[in-house]
Coordinates of C-alpha atoms (C1' of nucleotides) in Angstrom, one line a residue:
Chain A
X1 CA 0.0 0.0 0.0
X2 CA 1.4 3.3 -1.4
X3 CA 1.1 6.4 1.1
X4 CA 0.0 8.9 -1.7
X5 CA -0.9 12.0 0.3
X6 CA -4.7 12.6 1.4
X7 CA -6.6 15.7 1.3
X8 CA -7.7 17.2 4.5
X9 CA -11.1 17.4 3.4
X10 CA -11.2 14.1 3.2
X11 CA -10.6 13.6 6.6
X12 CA -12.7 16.0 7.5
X13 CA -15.8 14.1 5.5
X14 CA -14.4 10.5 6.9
X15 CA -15.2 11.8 10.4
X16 CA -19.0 12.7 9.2
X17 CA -19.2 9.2 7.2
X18 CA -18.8 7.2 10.5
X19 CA -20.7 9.7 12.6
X20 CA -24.1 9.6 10.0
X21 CA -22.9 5.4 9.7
X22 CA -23.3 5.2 13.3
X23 CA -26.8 6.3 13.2
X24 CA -28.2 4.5 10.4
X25 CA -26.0 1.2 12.1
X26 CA -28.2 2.4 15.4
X27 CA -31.3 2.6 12.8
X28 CA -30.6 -1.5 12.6
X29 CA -29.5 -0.9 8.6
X30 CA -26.9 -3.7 7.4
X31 CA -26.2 -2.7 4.1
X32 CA -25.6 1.3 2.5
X33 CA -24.5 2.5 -1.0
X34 CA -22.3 5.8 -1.6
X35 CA -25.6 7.3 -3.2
X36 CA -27.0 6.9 0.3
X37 CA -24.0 8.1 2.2
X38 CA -23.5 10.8 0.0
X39 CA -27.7 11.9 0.1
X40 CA -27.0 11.6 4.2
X41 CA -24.2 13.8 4.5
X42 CA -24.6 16.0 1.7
X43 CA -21.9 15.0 -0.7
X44 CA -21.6 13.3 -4.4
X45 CA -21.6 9.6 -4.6
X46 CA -18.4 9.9 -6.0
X47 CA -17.0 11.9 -3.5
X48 CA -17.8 8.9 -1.0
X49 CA -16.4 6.4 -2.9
X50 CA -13.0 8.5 -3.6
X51 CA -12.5 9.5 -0.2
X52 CA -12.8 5.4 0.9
X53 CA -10.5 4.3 -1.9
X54 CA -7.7 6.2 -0.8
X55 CA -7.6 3.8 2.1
X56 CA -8.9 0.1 0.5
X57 CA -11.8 -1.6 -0.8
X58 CA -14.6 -1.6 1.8
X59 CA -17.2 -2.4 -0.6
X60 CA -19.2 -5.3 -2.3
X61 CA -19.8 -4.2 -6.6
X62 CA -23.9 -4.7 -7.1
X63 CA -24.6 -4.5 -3.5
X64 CA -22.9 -1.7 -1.2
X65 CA -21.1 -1.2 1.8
X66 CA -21.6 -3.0 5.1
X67 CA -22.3 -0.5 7.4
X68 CA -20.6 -2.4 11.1
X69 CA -17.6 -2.7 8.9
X70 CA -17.2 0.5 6.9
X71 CA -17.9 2.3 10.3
X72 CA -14.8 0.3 11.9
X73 CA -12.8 0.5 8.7
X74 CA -13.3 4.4 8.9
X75 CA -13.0 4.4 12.8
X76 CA -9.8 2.6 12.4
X77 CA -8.4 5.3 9.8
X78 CA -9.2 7.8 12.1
X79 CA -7.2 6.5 15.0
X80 CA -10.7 5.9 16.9
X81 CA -9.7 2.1 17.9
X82 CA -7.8 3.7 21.0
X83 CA -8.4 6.3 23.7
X84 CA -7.2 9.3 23.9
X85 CA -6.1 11.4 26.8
X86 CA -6.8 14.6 26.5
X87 CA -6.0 17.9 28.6
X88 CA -7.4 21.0 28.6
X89 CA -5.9 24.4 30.0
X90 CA -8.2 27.7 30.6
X91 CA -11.1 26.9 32.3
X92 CA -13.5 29.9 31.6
X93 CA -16.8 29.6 30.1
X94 CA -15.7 28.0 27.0
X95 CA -13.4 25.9 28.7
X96 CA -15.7 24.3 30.9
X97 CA -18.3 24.2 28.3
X98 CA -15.8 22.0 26.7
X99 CA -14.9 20.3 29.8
X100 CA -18.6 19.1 30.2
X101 CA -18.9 17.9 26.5
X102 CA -20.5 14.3 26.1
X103 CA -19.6 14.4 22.3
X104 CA -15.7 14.2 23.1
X105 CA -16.2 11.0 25.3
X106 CA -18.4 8.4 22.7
X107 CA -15.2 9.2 20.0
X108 CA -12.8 8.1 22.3
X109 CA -11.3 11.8 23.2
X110 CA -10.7 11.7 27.6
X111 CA -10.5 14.9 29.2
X112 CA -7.9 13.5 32.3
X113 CA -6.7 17.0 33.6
X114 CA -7.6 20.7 34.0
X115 CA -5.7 23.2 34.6
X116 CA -6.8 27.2 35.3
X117 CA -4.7 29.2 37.0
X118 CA -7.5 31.2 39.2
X119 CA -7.4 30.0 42.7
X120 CA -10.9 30.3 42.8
X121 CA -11.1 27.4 40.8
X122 CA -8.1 25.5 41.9
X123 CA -8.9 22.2 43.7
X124 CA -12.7 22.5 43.0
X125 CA -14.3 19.3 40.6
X126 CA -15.4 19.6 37.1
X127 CA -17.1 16.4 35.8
X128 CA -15.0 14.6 38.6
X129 CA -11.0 16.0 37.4
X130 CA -9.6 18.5 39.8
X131 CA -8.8 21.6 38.6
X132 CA -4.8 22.0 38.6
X133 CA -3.1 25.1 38.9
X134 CA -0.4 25.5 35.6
X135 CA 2.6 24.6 37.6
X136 CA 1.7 21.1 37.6
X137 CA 1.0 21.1 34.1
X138 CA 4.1 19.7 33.1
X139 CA 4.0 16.5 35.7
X140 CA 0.7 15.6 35.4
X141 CA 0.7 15.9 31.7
X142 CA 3.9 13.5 31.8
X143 CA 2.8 11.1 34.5
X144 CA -1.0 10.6 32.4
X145 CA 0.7 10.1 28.7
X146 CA -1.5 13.0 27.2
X147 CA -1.4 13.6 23.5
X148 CA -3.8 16.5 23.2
X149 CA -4.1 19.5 24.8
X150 CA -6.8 21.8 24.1
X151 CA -6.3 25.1 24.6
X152 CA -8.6 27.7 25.8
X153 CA -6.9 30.8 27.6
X154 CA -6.7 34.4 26.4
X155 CA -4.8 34.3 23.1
X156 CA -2.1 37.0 25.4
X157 CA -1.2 33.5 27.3
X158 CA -1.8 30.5 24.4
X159 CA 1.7 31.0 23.2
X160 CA 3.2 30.2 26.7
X161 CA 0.6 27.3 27.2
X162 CA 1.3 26.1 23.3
X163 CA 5.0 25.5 25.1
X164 CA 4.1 24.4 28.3
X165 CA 2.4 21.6 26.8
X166 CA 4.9 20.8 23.9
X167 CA 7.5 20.6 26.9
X168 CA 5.3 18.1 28.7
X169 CA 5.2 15.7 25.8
X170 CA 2.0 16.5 23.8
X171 CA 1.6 15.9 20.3
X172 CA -1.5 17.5 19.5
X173 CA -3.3 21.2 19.6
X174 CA -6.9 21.9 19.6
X175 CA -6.8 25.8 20.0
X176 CA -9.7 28.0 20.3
X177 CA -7.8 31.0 21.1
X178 CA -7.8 33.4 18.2
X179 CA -4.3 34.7 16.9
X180 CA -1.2 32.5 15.6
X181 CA 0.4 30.1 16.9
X182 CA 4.1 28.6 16.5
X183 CA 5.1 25.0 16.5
X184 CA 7.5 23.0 15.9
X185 CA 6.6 20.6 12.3
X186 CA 6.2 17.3 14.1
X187 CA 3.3 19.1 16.4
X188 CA 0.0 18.9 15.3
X189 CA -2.6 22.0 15.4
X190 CA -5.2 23.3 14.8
X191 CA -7.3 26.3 15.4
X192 CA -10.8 26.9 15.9
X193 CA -11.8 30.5 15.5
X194 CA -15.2 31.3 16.8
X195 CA -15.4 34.8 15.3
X196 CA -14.0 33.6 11.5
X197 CA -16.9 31.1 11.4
X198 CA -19.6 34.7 12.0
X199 CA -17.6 36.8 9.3
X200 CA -18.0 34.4 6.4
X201 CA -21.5 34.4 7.3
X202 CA -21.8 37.8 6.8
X203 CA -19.0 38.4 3.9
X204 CA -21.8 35.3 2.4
X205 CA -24.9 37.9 3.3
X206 CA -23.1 41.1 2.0
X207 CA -22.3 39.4 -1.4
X208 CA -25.6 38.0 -1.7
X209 CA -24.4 34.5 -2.4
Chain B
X1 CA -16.0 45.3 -10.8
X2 CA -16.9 42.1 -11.9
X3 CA -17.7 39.7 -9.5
X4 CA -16.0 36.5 -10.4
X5 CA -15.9 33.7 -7.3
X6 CA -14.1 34.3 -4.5
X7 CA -12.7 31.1 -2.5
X8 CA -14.0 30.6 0.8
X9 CA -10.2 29.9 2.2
X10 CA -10.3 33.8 1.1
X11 CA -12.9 34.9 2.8
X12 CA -11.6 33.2 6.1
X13 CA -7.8 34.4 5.4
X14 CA -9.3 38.4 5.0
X15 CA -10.5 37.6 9.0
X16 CA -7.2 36.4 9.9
X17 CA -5.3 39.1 8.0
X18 CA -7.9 41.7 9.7
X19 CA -7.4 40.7 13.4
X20 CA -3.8 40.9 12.9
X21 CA -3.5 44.5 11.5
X22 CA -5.7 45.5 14.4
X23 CA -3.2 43.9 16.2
X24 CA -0.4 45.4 14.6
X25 CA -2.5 49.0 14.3
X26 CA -2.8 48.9 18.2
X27 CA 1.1 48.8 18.0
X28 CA 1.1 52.1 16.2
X29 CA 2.8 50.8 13.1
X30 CA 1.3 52.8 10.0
X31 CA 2.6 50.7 6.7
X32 CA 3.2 46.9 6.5
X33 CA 3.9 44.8 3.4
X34 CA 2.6 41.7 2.1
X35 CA 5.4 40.1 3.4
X36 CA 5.0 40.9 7.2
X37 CA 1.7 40.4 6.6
X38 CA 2.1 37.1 5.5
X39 CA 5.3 36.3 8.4
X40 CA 2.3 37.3 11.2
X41 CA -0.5 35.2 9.6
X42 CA 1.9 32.0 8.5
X43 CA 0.7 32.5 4.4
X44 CA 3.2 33.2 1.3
X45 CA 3.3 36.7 0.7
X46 CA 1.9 36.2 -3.1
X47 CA -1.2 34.8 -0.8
X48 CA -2.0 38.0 0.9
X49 CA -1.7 40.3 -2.4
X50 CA -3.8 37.9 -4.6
X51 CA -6.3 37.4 -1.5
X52 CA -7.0 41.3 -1.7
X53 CA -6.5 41.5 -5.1
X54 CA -10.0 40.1 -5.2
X55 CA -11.4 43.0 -4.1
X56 CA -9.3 46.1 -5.4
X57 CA -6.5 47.8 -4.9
X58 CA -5.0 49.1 -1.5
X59 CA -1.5 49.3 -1.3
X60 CA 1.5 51.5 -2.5
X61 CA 3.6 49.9 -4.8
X62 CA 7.3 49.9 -3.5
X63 CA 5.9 51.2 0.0
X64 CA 3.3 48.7 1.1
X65 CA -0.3 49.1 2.7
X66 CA -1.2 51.5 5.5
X67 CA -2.5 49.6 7.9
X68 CA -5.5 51.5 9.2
X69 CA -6.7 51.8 6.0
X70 CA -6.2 48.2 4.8
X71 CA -8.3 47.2 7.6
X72 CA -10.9 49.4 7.3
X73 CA -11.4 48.1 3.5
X74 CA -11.2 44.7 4.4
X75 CA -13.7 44.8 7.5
X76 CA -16.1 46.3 4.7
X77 CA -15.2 43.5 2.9
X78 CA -16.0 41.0 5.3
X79 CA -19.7 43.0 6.2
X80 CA -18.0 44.2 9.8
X81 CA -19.1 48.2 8.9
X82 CA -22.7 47.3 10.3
X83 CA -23.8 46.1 13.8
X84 CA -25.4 42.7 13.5
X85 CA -28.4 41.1 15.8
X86 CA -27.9 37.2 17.3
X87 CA -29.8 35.3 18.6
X88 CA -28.5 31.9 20.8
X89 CA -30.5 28.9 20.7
X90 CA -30.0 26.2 23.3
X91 CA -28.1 27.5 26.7
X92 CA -26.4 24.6 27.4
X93 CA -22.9 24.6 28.8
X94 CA -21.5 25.3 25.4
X95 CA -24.5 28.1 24.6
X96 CA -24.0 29.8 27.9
X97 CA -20.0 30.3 27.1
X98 CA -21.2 31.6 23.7
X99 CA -23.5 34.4 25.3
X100 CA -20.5 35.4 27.4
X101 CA -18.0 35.2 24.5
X102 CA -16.6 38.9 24.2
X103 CA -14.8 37.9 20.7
X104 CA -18.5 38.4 19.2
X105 CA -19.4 41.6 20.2
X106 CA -15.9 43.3 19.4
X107 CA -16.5 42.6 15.9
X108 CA -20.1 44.0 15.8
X109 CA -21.8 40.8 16.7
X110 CA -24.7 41.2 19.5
X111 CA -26.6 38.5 21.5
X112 CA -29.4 40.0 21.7
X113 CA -31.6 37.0 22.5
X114 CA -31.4 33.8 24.0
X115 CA -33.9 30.8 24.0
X116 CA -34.2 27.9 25.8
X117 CA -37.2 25.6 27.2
X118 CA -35.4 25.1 30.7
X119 CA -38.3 26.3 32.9
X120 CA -35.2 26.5 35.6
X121 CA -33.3 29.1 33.2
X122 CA -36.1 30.7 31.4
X123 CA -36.5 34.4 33.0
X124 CA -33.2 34.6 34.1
X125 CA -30.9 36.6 32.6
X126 CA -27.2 36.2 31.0
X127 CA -25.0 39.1 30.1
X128 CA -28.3 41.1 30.6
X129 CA -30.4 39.7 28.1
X130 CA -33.6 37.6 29.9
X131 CA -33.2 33.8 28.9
X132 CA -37.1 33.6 26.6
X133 CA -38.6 30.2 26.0
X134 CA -38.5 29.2 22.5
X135 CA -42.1 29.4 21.8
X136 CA -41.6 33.1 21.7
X137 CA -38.5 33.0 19.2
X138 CA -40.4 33.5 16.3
X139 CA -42.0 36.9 17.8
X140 CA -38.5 38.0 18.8
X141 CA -36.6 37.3 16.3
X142 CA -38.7 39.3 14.2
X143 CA -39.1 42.3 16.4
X144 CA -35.8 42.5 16.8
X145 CA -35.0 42.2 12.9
X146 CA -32.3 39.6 13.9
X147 CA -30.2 38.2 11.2
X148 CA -28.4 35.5 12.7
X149 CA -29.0 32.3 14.4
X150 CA -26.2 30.4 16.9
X151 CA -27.2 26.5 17.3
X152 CA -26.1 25.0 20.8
X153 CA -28.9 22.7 20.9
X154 CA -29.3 18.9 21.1
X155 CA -28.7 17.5 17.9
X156 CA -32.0 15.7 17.8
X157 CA -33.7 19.5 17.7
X158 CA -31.4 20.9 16.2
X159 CA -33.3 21.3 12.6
X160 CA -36.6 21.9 14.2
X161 CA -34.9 24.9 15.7
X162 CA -33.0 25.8 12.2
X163 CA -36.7 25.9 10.5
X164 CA -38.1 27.9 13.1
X165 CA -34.9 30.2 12.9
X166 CA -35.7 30.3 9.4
X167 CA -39.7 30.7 9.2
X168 CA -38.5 34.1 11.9
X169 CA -36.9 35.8 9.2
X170 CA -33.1 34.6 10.2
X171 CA -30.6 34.7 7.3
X172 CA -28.1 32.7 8.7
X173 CA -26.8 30.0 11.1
X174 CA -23.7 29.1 12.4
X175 CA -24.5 25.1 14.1
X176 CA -22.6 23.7 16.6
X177 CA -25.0 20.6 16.8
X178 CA -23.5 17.7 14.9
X179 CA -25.0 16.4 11.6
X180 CA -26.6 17.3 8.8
X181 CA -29.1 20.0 8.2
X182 CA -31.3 21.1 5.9
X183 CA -31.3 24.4 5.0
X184 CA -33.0 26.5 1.5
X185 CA -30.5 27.4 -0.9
X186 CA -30.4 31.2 0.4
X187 CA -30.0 30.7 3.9
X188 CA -26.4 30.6 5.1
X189 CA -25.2 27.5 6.7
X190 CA -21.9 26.8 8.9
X191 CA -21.1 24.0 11.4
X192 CA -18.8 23.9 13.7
X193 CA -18.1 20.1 14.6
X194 CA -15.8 20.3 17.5
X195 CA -15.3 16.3 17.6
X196 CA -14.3 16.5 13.8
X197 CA -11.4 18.7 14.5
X198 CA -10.3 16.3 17.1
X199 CA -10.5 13.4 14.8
X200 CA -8.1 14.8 12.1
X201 CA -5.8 15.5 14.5
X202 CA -5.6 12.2 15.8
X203 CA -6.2 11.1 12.2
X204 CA -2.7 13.4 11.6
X205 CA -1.0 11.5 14.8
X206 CA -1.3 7.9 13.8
X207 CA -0.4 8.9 9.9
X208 CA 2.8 10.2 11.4
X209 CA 2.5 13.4 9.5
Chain C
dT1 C1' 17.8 57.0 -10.6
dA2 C1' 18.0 52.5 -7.7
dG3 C1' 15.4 49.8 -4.6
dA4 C1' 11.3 48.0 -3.0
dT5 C1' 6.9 46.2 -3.4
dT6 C1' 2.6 45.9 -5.5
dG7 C1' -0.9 44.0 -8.8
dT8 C1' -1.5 40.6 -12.2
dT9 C1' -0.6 36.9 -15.4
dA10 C1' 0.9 32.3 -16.4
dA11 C1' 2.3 27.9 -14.5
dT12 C1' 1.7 24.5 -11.2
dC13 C1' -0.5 21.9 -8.1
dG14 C1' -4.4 19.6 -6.0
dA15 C1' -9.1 18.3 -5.4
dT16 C1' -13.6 17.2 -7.3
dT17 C1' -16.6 15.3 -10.8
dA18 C1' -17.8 12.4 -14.5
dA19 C1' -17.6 8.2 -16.8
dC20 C1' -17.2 3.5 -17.2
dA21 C1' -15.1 -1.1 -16.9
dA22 C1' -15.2 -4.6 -13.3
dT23 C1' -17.9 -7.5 -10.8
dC24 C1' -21.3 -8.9 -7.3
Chain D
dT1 C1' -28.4 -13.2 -17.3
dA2 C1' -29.8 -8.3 -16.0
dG3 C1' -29.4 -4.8 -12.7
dA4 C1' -26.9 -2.5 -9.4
dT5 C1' -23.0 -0.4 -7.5
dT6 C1' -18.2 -0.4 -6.7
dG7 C1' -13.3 1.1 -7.6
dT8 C1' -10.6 3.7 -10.7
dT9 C1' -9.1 6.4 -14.5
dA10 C1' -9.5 10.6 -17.1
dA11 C1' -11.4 15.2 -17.5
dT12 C1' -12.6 19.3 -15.3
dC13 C1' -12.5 22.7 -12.2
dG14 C1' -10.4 25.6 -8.7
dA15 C1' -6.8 27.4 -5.8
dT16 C1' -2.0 28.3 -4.9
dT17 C1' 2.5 29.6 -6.3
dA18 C1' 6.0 31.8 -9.0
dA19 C1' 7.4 35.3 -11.9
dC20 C1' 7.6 39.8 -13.4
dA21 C1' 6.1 44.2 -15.4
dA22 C1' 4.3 48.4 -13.4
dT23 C1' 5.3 52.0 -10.4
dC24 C1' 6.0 54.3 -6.1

DNA sequence: TAGATTGTTAATCGATTAACAATC
DNA sequence: TAGATTGTTAATCGATTAACAATC
């Protein structure tokens, strides 16, 4: 098997495959065809069937896909066979919002440690982890094996807490606070800007698309 | 001006571009080139001058662009010279850090409503607005000529609450609810899938990227 | 004028779509 | 066998990059 280099996007649309899979497998359906995938999600049929090939033949000619398997097969590409252990550092509104979400959980993703630096917050339980204070951030972070941080602290401080946590061993980078950035390559981010999302909304409404 | 298709990577790059010269205006600096431009924002420099050449021309050959006034055209651009009304469906942990988000209302984006059908938070009030119950959204929305919709529902309601949104006069949404929703071809649509970006990083991880 | 940097065109790269042979 | 649907190749479409003339 030949690593030929695969778009983002089609990550992207994998992950919504196997979430839409998992409800029509819930739904008690055995068998699916890309022209049902791709009506579900909102794609081409072609699309579908490009975006599996890159990683194998899941499917049967004449008949479809099985949905059980394609949703493991997909799963499985998406490095959803393990756990993860996840941290998260700011723990302000979004932070705990985030803290609190179920949606992270069913996909594997485990929030093991907090860490705020108010010592309002310090010590007190959210969803059963102890909120840390950012000293510790670099022990804890070790001692658990985290790969992902998620970041959500004033973008003056992401910076510092983007190094904190490469120091402590973390490969990964969810950030929600707005600005840029700097990692090394072999670190993985990305960013999730909350305000970007609004203003092509309204760039969209101005322009009349 | 013709209007020929402008690529939604340029849309979102214009709101990157804009926070940083604000960024860089606060600093007092008055000209910048594409290049530092595109050093602060992590694009190629050939990015940044075909990304506004889209829309005109605002720079100084041999000099650069004035930042002030590079802003100013491209928040036009984006649809940030107006004030715009939003409304927050669903105060759930996520919805409630939303409503408090000051990002928003820095680049001319107002809550100014919130639904839910929690008899426990209806009345109350976040940030000053009075938490309504959604059988009043239509009413509101209208009154208060509001042109965009935030989703923090439960997916399961999720596009009973975008057609209501819609029926009120709302132009468009920006979802945090996973999966798929229908909307008419002249409403605009955006999710944010917070597991998805999560899954292509681990996606990125295992791949060894 | 010489140096710098824009605006724009052409070349390259990458992703999506269409078409169809393979095959259940 | 006939009908259906995959896997895959080729064609199309779109976005990024490179190069450079225009010009401050």
């Amino acid at each position: 098997m030949k690593t030929l280099k695969i778009p983002e996007a089609t990550i992207i649309r994998l992950s919504v495959y196997s979430r839409y899979l998992t409800e029509v497998d819930r739904k008690g359906i055995i068998t699916i065809s890309s022209g049902e995938i791709a009506e579900g999600v909102g794609v081409s049929p072609a699309q579908v069937r490009k975006d599996l090939a890159y990683f194998g033949e899941f499917g049967t000619r004449g008949v479809g896909y099985n949905v059980k398997d394609l949703n493991r097969h997909i799963l499985k590409i998406l490095g959803l066979g393990e756990e993860w252990n996840v941290t998260l550092v700011g723990l302000g509104n979004l932070g705990l919002a985030l803290s609190m979400y179920k949606g992270f959980r069913e996909r594997g993703f485990n929030i093991t440690s907090i860490f705020d630096n108010d010592p309002e917050k310090i010590g007190t339980l959210v969803n059963g982890i102890e909120i840390m204070p950012v000293e510790q951030l670099e022990e804890v972070v070790q001692k658990n094996h985290t790969q992902i941080g998620i970041i959500t602290v004033p973008s003056e401080v992401a910076q510092d807490i983007v190094s904190l946590l490469i120091k402590a061993g973390v490969q990964a980078i969810l950030n929600f606070a707005p600005g840029v950035l700097n990692v090394p390559p072999h670190i993985e981010l990305r960013n999730v800007d909350l305000t970007v999302n609004l203003e092509v909304l309204t760039f969209n409404l101005r322009s009349g698309r």
